[in-house]
Short mmCIF file of C-alpha atoms in Angstrom, two decimals:
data_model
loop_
_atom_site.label_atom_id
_atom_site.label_comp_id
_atom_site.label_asym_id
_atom_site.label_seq_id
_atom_site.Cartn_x
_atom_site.Cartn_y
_atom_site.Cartn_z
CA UNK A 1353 -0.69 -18.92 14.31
CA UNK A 1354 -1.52 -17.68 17.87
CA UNK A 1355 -1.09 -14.19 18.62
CA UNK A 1356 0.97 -12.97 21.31
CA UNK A 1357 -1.23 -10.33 22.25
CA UNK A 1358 -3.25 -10.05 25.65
CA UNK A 1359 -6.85 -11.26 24.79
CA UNK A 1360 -8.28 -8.41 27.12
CA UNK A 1361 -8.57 -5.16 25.34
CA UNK A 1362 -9.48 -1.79 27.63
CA UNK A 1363 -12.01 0.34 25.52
CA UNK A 1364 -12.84 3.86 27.19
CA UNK A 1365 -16.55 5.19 27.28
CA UNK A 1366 -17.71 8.09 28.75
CA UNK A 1367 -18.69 7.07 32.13
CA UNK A 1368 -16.54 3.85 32.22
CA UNK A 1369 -13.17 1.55 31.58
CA UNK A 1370 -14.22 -2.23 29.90
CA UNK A 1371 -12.20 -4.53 30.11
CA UNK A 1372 -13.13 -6.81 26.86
CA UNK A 1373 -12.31 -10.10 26.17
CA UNK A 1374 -11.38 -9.80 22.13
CA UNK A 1375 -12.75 -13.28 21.59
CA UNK A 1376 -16.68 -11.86 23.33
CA UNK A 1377 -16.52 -9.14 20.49
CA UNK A 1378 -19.01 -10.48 17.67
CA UNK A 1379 -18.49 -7.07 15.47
CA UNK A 1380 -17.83 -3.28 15.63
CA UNK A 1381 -19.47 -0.86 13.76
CA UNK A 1382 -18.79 3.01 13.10
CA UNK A 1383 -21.28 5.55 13.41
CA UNK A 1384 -19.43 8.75 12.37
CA UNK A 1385 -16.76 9.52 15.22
CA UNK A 1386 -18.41 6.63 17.71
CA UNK A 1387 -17.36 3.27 17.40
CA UNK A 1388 -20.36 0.58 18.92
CA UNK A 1389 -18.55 -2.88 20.30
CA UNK A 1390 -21.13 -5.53 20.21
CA UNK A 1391 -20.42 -8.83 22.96
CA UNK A 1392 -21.90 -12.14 22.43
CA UNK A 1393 -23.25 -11.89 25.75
CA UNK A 1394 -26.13 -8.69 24.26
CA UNK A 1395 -23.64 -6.21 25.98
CA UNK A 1396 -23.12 -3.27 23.58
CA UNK A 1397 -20.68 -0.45 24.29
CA UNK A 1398 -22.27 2.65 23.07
CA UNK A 1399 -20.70 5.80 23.20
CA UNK A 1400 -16.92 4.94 22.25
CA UNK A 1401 -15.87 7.97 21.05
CA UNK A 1402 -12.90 6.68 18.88
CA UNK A 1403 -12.64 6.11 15.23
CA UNK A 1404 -13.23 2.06 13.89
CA UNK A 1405 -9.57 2.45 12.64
CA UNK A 1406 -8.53 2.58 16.22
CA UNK A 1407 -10.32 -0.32 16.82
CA UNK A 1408 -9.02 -1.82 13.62
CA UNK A 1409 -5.38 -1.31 15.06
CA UNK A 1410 -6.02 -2.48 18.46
CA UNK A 1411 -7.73 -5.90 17.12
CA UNK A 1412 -4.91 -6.57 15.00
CA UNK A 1413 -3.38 -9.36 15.21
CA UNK A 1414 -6.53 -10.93 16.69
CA UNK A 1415 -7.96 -12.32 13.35
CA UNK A 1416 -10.82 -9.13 13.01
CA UNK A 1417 -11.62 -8.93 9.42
CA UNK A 1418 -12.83 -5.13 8.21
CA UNK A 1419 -15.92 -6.03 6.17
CA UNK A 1420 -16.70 -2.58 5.28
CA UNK A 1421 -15.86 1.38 6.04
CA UNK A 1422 -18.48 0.76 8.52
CA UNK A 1423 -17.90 -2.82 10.24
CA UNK A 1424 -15.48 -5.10 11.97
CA UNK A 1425 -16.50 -8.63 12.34
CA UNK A 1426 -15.23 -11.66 14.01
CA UNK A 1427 -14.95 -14.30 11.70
CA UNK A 1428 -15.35 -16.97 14.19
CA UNK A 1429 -19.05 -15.84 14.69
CA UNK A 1430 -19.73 -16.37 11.02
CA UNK A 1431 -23.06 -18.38 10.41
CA UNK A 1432 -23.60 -18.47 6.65
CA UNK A 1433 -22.10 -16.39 3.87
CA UNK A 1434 -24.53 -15.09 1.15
CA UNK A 1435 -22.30 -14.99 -2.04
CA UNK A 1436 -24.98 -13.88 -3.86
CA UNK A 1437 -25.81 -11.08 -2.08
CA UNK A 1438 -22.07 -9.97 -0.07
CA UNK A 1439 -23.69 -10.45 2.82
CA UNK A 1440 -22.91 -12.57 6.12
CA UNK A 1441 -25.35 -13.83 8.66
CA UNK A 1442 -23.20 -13.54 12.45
CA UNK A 1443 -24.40 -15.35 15.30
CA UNK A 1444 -27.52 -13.40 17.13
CA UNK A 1445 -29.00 -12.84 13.71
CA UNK A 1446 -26.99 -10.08 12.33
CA UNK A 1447 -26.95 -9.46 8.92
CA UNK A 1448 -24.10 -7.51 7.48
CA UNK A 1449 -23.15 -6.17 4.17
CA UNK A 1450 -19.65 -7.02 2.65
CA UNK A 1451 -17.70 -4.37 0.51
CA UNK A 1452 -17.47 -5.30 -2.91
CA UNK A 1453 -13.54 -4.14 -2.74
CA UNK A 1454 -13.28 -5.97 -0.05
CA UNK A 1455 -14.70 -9.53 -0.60
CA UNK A 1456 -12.11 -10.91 -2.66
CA UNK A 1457 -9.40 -10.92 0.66
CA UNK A 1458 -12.64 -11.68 3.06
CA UNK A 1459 -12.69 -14.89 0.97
CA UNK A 1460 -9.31 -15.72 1.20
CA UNK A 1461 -9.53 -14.92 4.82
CA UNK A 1462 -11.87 -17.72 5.87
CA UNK A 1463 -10.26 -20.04 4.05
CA UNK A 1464 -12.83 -20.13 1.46
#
């Protein structure tokens, strides 16, 4: 069902104001109280000093899927799933690890 939600996000670094288009977000991933945003076009937003829950509420709604305690993908940049191994392979050759806890919804998510 489509979101009513603006498809530009604003996330605040230290120096600057993005303005994001959710769909150019390939994955978020937390790195104690930063949050990196990585764009499909090699951009990476370093420096975001907000929690990946914030970013977990301000994606929702947007069809973000929290992998991990760590990660926020895009499912629409999903490659290949490894079943054996919980991992997924996102476009730009990034290899991620799925929560154990959490694969049972990621399945149902994608329609698996």
């Amino acid at each position: 069902q489509p979101s009513n939600k603006s498809k530009i996000i604003t996330i605040k670094s230290a120096t600057k104001i993005e303005f994001v288009n959710v769909d150019d977000i390939i994955y978020c991933n937390a790195d104690e109280v930063y949050t990196h945003v990585h764009l499909n076009d090699k951009r990476k937003i370093i420096t975001v000093a907000k929690p990946l829950s914030t970013f977990e509420s301000l994606l929702e709604g947007h069809h973000f899927f929290r992998i991990s305690k760590s990660h926020i993908i895009n499912p629409n940049y999903i490659i290949t799933l490894y079943k054996d191994r919980n991992q997924i392979l996102l476009q730009g050759n990034i290899i991620l690890d799925i929560a154990r806890r959490r694969r049972v919804e990621f399945l149902k998510t994608i329609k698996y």
